[in-house]
mmCIF file of C-alpha atoms in Angstrom:
data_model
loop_
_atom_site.group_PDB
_atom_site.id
_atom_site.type_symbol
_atom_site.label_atom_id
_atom_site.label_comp_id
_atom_site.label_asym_id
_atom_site.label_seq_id
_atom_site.Cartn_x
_atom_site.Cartn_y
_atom_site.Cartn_z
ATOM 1 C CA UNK A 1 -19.123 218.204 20.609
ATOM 2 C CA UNK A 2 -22.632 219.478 21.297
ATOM 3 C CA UNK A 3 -24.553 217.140 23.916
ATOM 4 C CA UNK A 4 -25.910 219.712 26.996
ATOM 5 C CA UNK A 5 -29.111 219.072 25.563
ATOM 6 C CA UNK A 6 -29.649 215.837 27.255
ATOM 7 C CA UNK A 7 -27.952 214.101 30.159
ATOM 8 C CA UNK A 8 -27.334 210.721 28.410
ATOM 9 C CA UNK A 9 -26.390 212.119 24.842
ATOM 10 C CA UNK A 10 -22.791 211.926 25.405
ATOM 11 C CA UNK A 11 -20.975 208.556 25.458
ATOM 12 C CA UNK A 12 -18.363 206.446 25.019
ATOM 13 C CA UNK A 13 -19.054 203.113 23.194
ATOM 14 C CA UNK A 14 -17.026 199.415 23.685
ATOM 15 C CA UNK A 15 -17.943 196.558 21.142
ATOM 16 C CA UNK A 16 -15.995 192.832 21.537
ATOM 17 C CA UNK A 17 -14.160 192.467 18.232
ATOM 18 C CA UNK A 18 -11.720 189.218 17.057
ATOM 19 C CA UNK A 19 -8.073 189.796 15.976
ATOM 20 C CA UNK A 20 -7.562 187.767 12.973
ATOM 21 C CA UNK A 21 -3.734 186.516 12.846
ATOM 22 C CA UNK A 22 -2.950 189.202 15.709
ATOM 23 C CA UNK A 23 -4.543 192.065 13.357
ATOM 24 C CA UNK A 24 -7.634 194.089 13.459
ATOM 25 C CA UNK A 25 -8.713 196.484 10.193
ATOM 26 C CA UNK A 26 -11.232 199.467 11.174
ATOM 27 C CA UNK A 27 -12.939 200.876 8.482
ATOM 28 C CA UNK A 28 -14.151 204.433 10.304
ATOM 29 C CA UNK A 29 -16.529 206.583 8.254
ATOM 30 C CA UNK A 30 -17.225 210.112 9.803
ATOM 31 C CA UNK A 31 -19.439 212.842 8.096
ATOM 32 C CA UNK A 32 -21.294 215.995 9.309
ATOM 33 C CA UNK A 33 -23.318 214.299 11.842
ATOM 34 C CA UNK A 34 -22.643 210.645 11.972
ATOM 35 C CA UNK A 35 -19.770 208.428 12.797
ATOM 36 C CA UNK A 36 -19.915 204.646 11.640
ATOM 37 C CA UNK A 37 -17.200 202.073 12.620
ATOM 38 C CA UNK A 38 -16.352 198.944 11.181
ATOM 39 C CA UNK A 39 -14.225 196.060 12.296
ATOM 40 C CA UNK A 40 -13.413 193.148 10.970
ATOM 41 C CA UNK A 41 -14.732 193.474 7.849
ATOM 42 C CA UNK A 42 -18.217 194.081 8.941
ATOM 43 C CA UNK A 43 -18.163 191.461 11.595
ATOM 44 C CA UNK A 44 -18.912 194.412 14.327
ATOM 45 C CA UNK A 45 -20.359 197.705 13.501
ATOM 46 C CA UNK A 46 -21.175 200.854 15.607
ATOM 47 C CA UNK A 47 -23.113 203.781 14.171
ATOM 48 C CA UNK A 48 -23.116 207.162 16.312
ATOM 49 C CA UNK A 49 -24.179 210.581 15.860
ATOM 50 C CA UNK A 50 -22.103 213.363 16.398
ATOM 51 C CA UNK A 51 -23.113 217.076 17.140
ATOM 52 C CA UNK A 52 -19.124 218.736 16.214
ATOM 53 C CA UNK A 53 -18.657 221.796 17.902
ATOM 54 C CA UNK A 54 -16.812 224.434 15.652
ATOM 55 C CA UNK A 55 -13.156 224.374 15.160
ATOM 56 C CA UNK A 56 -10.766 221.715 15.548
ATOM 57 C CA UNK A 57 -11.829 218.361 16.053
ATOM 58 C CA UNK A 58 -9.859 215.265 17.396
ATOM 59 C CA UNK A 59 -11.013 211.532 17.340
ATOM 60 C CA UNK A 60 -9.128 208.982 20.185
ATOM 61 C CA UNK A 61 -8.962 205.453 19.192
ATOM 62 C CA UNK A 62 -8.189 202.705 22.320
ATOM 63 C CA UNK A 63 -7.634 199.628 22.601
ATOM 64 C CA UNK A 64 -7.050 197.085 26.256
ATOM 65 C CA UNK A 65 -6.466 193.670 26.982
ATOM 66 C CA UNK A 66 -3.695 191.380 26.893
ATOM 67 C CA UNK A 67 -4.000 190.726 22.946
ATOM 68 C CA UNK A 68 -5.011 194.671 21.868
ATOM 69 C CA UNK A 69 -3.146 195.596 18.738
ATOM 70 C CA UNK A 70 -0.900 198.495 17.848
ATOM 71 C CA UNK A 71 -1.896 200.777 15.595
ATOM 72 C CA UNK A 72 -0.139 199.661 11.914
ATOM 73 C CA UNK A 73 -0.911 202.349 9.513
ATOM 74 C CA UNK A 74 -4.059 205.186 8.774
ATOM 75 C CA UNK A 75 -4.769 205.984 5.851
ATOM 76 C CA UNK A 76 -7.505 209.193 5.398
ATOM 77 C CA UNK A 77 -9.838 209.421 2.421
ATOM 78 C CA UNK A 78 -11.983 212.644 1.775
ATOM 79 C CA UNK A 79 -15.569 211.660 0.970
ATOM 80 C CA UNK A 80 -17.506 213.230 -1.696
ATOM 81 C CA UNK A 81 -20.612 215.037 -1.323
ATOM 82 C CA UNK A 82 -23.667 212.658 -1.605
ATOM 83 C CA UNK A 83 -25.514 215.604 -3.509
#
């Protein structure tokens, strides 16, 4: 995306969550400018903005650690215009 107009615009952001019987559900709502993840049913929350550049677009989900879960199922919803 866009971020060369300031040096610490660009990031990458980590948040502890708890696996709950070995499984973790993300809720990840992305729009025009924003990018707001949920985990654990609300029990951790990250809000970002995001400056897309034009064209294709990719997201990378990760997870580490001795306990980090493999990825079960997506499912992708369009959202409808707030207007």
């Amino acid at each position: 995306g866009l971020t060369e107009f300031h040096p610490r615009f660009p990031g990458r952001y980590a948040a502890p969550v708890s696996l709950a019987g070995g499984r973790l559900d993300l809720r990840l709502l992305l729009d025009a400018s924003s990018l707001e993840v949920f985990a654990g049913e609300g029990s951790t929350v990250l809000t970002c903005l995001v400056f897309a550049a034009a064209g294709p677009r990719r997201m990378v989900l990760s997870a580490t650690g001795p306990e980090a879960p493999a990825v079960d199922g997506i499912r992708i919803h369009r959202m409808g215009s707030a207007r």
